[in-house]
C-alpha positions as YAML, in Angstrom:
chain: A
units: angstrom
residues:
- id: 1
  name: UNK
  ca: [-67.12, -18.56, -178.47]
- id: 2
  name: UNK
  ca: [-64.08, -16.79, -179.87]
- id: 3
  name: UNK
  ca: [-62.87, -13.35, -179.03]
- id: 4
  name: UNK
  ca: [-60.85, -10.74, -180.80]
- id: 5
  name: UNK
  ca: [-58.73, -7.99, -179.38]
- id: 6
  name: UNK
  ca: [-58.18, -5.11, -181.75]
- id: 7
  name: UNK
  ca: [-55.18, -2.85, -181.68]
- id: 8
  name: UNK
  ca: [-54.29, -0.45, -184.43]
- id: 9
  name: UNK
  ca: [-50.97, 0.58, -182.95]
- id: 10
  name: UNK
  ca: [-49.27, 1.91, -186.05]
- id: 11
  name: UNK
  ca: [-52.26, 3.92, -187.26]
- id: 12
  name: UNK
  ca: [-53.25, 5.07, -183.78]
- id: 13
  name: UNK
  ca: [-49.71, 6.16, -182.96]
- id: 14
  name: UNK
  ca: [-49.64, 8.25, -186.13]
- id: 15
  name: UNK
  ca: [-53.02, 9.76, -185.32]
- id: 16
  name: UNK
  ca: [-52.60, 10.15, -181.59]
- id: 17
  name: UNK
  ca: [-54.36, 12.84, -179.65]
- id: 18
  name: UNK
  ca: [-52.59, 16.22, -179.38]
- id: 19
  name: UNK
  ca: [-50.57, 16.94, -176.25]
- id: 20
  name: UNK
  ca: [-53.03, 19.28, -174.60]
- id: 21
  name: UNK
  ca: [-55.80, 16.68, -174.96]
- id: 22
  name: UNK
  ca: [-53.55, 13.91, -173.65]
- id: 23
  name: UNK
  ca: [-53.27, 15.18, -170.07]
- id: 24
  name: UNK
  ca: [-55.24, 12.93, -167.74]
- id: 25
  name: UNK
  ca: [-56.82, 15.35, -165.25]
- id: 26
  name: UNK
  ca: [-56.19, 13.14, -162.22]
- id: 27
  name: UNK
  ca: [-52.50, 12.58, -162.98]
- id: 28
  name: UNK
  ca: [-51.49, 15.97, -164.40]
- id: 29
  name: UNK
  ca: [-49.36, 16.86, -161.36]
- id: 30
  name: UNK
  ca: [-47.47, 13.56, -161.43]
- id: 31
  name: UNK
  ca: [-46.92, 13.76, -165.20]
- id: 32
  name: UNK
  ca: [-45.29, 17.17, -164.91]
- id: 33
  name: UNK
  ca: [-43.10, 16.05, -162.02]
- id: 34
  name: UNK
  ca: [-41.41, 12.99, -163.52]
- id: 35
  name: UNK
  ca: [-41.51, 13.21, -167.30]
- id: 36
  name: UNK
  ca: [-39.26, 16.07, -168.32]
- id: 37
  name: UNK
  ca: [-37.67, 15.78, -171.73]
- id: 38
  name: UNK
  ca: [-40.57, 13.82, -173.23]
- id: 39
  name: UNK
  ca: [-41.72, 14.86, -176.70]
- id: 40
  name: UNK
  ca: [-45.28, 14.90, -177.97]
- id: 41
  name: UNK
  ca: [-45.93, 12.95, -181.18]
- id: 42
  name: UNK
  ca: [-46.34, 16.04, -183.29]
- id: 43
  name: UNK
  ca: [-42.82, 17.18, -182.34]
- id: 44
  name: UNK
  ca: [-40.87, 14.10, -183.45]
- id: 45
  name: UNK
  ca: [-39.37, 13.50, -186.88]
- id: 46
  name: UNK
  ca: [-39.94, 9.75, -186.86]
- id: 47
  name: UNK
  ca: [-42.86, 8.15, -185.04]
- id: 48
  name: UNK
  ca: [-42.41, 5.13, -182.78]
- id: 49
  name: UNK
  ca: [-43.37, 1.85, -184.45]
- id: 50
  name: UNK
  ca: [-44.45, -1.34, -182.67]
- id: 51
  name: UNK
  ca: [-42.18, -4.34, -183.12]
- id: 52
  name: UNK
  ca: [-44.42, -7.28, -182.12]
- id: 53
  name: UNK
  ca: [-48.13, -6.48, -182.35]
- id: 54
  name: UNK
  ca: [-48.98, -10.20, -182.61]
- id: 55
  name: UNK
  ca: [-47.25, -10.85, -179.27]
- id: 56
  name: UNK
  ca: [-49.16, -7.98, -177.71]
- id: 57
  name: UNK
  ca: [-52.44, -9.38, -179.03]
- id: 58
  name: UNK
  ca: [-51.56, -12.81, -177.59]
- id: 59
  name: UNK
  ca: [-50.89, -11.14, -174.23]
- id: 60
  name: UNK
  ca: [-54.34, -9.55, -174.37]
- id: 61
  name: UNK
  ca: [-56.01, -12.78, -175.47]
- id: 62
  name: UNK
  ca: [-54.61, -14.72, -172.53]
- id: 63
  name: UNK
  ca: [-55.81, -12.12, -170.03]
- id: 64
  name: UNK
  ca: [-59.34, -11.41, -171.32]
- id: 65
  name: UNK
  ca: [-61.37, -11.36, -168.08]
- id: 66
  name: UNK
  ca: [-63.28, -14.68, -168.17]
- id: 67
  name: UNK
  ca: [-66.46, -13.23, -166.66]
- id: 68
  name: UNK
  ca: [-66.62, -10.57, -169.39]
- id: 69
  name: UNK
  ca: [-65.69, -12.99, -172.18]
- id: 70
  name: UNK
  ca: [-68.34, -15.48, -171.02]
- id: 71
  name: UNK
  ca: [-70.93, -12.69, -170.83]
- id: 72
  name: UNK
  ca: [-70.00, -11.53, -174.35]
- id: 73
  name: UNK
  ca: [-68.92, -8.11, -173.02]
- id: 74
  name: UNK
  ca: [-66.62, -5.97, -175.13]
- id: 75
  name: UNK
  ca: [-64.96, -2.74, -174.17]
- id: 76
  name: UNK
  ca: [-62.30, -0.14, -174.80]
- id: 77
  name: UNK
  ca: [-59.47, 1.13, -172.65]
- id: 78
  name: UNK
  ca: [-57.38, 4.14, -173.65]
- id: 79
  name: UNK
  ca: [-53.86, 4.00, -172.27]
- id: 80
  name: UNK
  ca: [-51.28, 6.78, -172.14]
- id: 81
  name: UNK
  ca: [-47.60, 5.89, -171.91]
- id: 82
  name: UNK
  ca: [-44.09, 6.94, -172.85]
- id: 83
  name: UNK
  ca: [-42.07, 5.07, -175.45]
- id: 84
  name: UNK
  ca: [-38.50, 5.26, -174.17]
- id: 85
  name: UNK
  ca: [-35.37, 5.56, -176.37]
- id: 86
  name: UNK
  ca: [-34.75, 1.82, -175.89]
- id: 87
  name: UNK
  ca: [-38.26, 1.03, -177.21]
- id: 88
  name: UNK
  ca: [-39.75, -0.02, -173.87]
- id: 89
  name: UNK
  ca: [-42.85, 1.62, -172.39]
- id: 90
  name: UNK
  ca: [-43.06, 3.50, -169.10]
- id: 91
  name: UNK
  ca: [-45.36, 5.82, -167.15]
- id: 92
  name: UNK
  ca: [-48.52, 3.92, -168.07]
- id: 93
  name: UNK
  ca: [-51.89, 5.28, -167.04]
- id: 94
  name: UNK
  ca: [-55.52, 4.68, -167.94]
- id: 95
  name: UNK
  ca: [-57.13, 7.68, -169.60]
- id: 96
  name: UNK
  ca: [-60.58, 6.19, -170.23]
- id: 97
  name: UNK
  ca: [-62.13, 2.80, -169.64]
- id: 98
  name: UNK
  ca: [-65.50, 1.39, -170.55]
- id: 99
  name: UNK
  ca: [-65.09, -1.48, -168.07]
- id: 100
  name: UNK
  ca: [-62.73, -1.44, -165.07]
- id: 101
  name: UNK
  ca: [-62.13, -5.20, -165.34]
- id: 102
  name: UNK
  ca: [-60.20, -4.54, -168.58]
- id: 103
  name: UNK
  ca: [-57.82, -2.02, -166.96]
- id: 104
  name: UNK
  ca: [-55.27, -4.32, -165.31]
- id: 105
  name: UNK
  ca: [-55.03, -6.78, -168.24]
- id: 106
  name: UNK
  ca: [-54.61, -3.87, -170.64]
- id: 107
  name: UNK
  ca: [-51.79, -2.34, -168.60]
- id: 108
  name: UNK
  ca: [-50.07, -5.72, -168.25]
- id: 109
  name: UNK
  ca: [-50.24, -6.32, -172.01]
- id: 110
  name: UNK
  ca: [-49.06, -2.81, -172.89]
- id: 111
  name: UNK
  ca: [-46.02, -3.36, -170.65]
- id: 112
  name: UNK
  ca: [-45.01, -6.17, -173.03]
- id: 113
  name: UNK
  ca: [-44.99, -3.87, -176.06]
- id: 114
  name: UNK
  ca: [-41.68, -2.92, -177.64]
- id: 115
  name: UNK
  ca: [-41.18, -0.19, -180.22]
- id: 116
  name: UNK
  ca: [-38.68, 1.16, -182.64]
- id: 117
  name: UNK
  ca: [-38.34, 4.48, -180.82]
- id: 118
  name: UNK
  ca: [-39.34, 7.91, -182.03]
- id: 119
  name: UNK
  ca: [-36.52, 10.04, -183.39]
- id: 120
  name: UNK
  ca: [-35.63, 13.69, -183.07]
- id: 121
  name: UNK
  ca: [-32.54, 14.96, -184.83]
- id: 122
  name: UNK
  ca: [-31.84, 11.41, -185.95]
- id: 123
  name: UNK
  ca: [-31.55, 10.20, -182.34]
- id: 124
  name: UNK
  ca: [-33.97, 8.07, -180.30]
- id: 125
  name: UNK
  ca: [-36.22, 10.19, -178.12]
- id: 126
  name: UNK
  ca: [-38.82, 9.75, -175.38]
- id: 127
  name: UNK
  ca: [-42.36, 10.35, -176.64]
- id: 128
  name: UNK
  ca: [-45.89, 10.30, -175.22]
- id: 129
  name: UNK
  ca: [-48.39, 7.95, -176.89]
- id: 130
  name: UNK
  ca: [-52.10, 7.63, -176.26]
- id: 131
  name: UNK
  ca: [-53.46, 4.30, -177.48]
- id: 132
  name: UNK
  ca: [-57.00, 2.91, -177.50]
- id: 133
  name: UNK
  ca: [-57.22, -0.85, -177.01]
- id: 134
  name: UNK
  ca: [-60.49, -2.50, -178.01]
- id: 135
  name: UNK
  ca: [-61.59, -5.76, -176.44]
- id: 136
  name: UNK
  ca: [-64.16, -7.50, -178.66]
- id: 137
  name: UNK
  ca: [-65.99, -10.78, -178.22]
- id: 138
  name: UNK
  ca: [-67.38, -12.36, -181.38]
- id: 139
  name: UNK
  ca: [-69.37, -15.54, -181.92]
- id: 140
  name: UNK
  ca: [-67.66, -18.45, -183.70]
- id: 141
  name: UNK
  ca: [-67.55, -17.89, -187.44]
- id: 142
  name: UNK
  ca: [-67.67, -14.11, -187.10]
- id: 143
  name: UNK
  ca: [-64.90, -11.59, -187.41]
- id: 144
  name: UNK
  ca: [-64.73, -8.56, -185.19]
- id: 145
  name: UNK
  ca: [-67.35, -6.09, -186.30]
- id: 146
  name: UNK
  ca: [-69.79, -8.86, -187.18]
- id: 147
  name: UNK
  ca: [-68.55, -9.83, -190.62]
- id: 148
  name: UNK
  ca: [-68.68, -13.56, -191.40]
- id: 149
  name: UNK
  ca: [-65.53, -15.54, -192.00]
- id: 150
  name: UNK
  ca: [-65.28, -17.27, -195.40]
...
């Protein structure tokens, strides 16, 4: 059995959820307290771009929960985080999760992501990103989504 982890970082970053929809109700107080000076995606001139998506996907592949993989269980976790001016991620939180067992591996893998930072006024800036991460198990010979490999 093979498995696929899907991440459309560049397209999802460009189409991220607006700021007012990005607030996670349980962490709204904390977000306001320690994230001043962070832009929303719609306010930046240049969007953050992932540097090593393949490395991120390898990080996910090595941490797919074995019990879920063996059971053929797929899922989706939406993560909210800040891309810092140095391209690292911070302030990670789970917004939605279809399966709690995917939460910790998703957060660990997202921590490995590095970006070309967002820019405002030509300078690197802190920016909020909300990113869905899909965990998909596929049978041998099938691509994610059920299409057959040639």
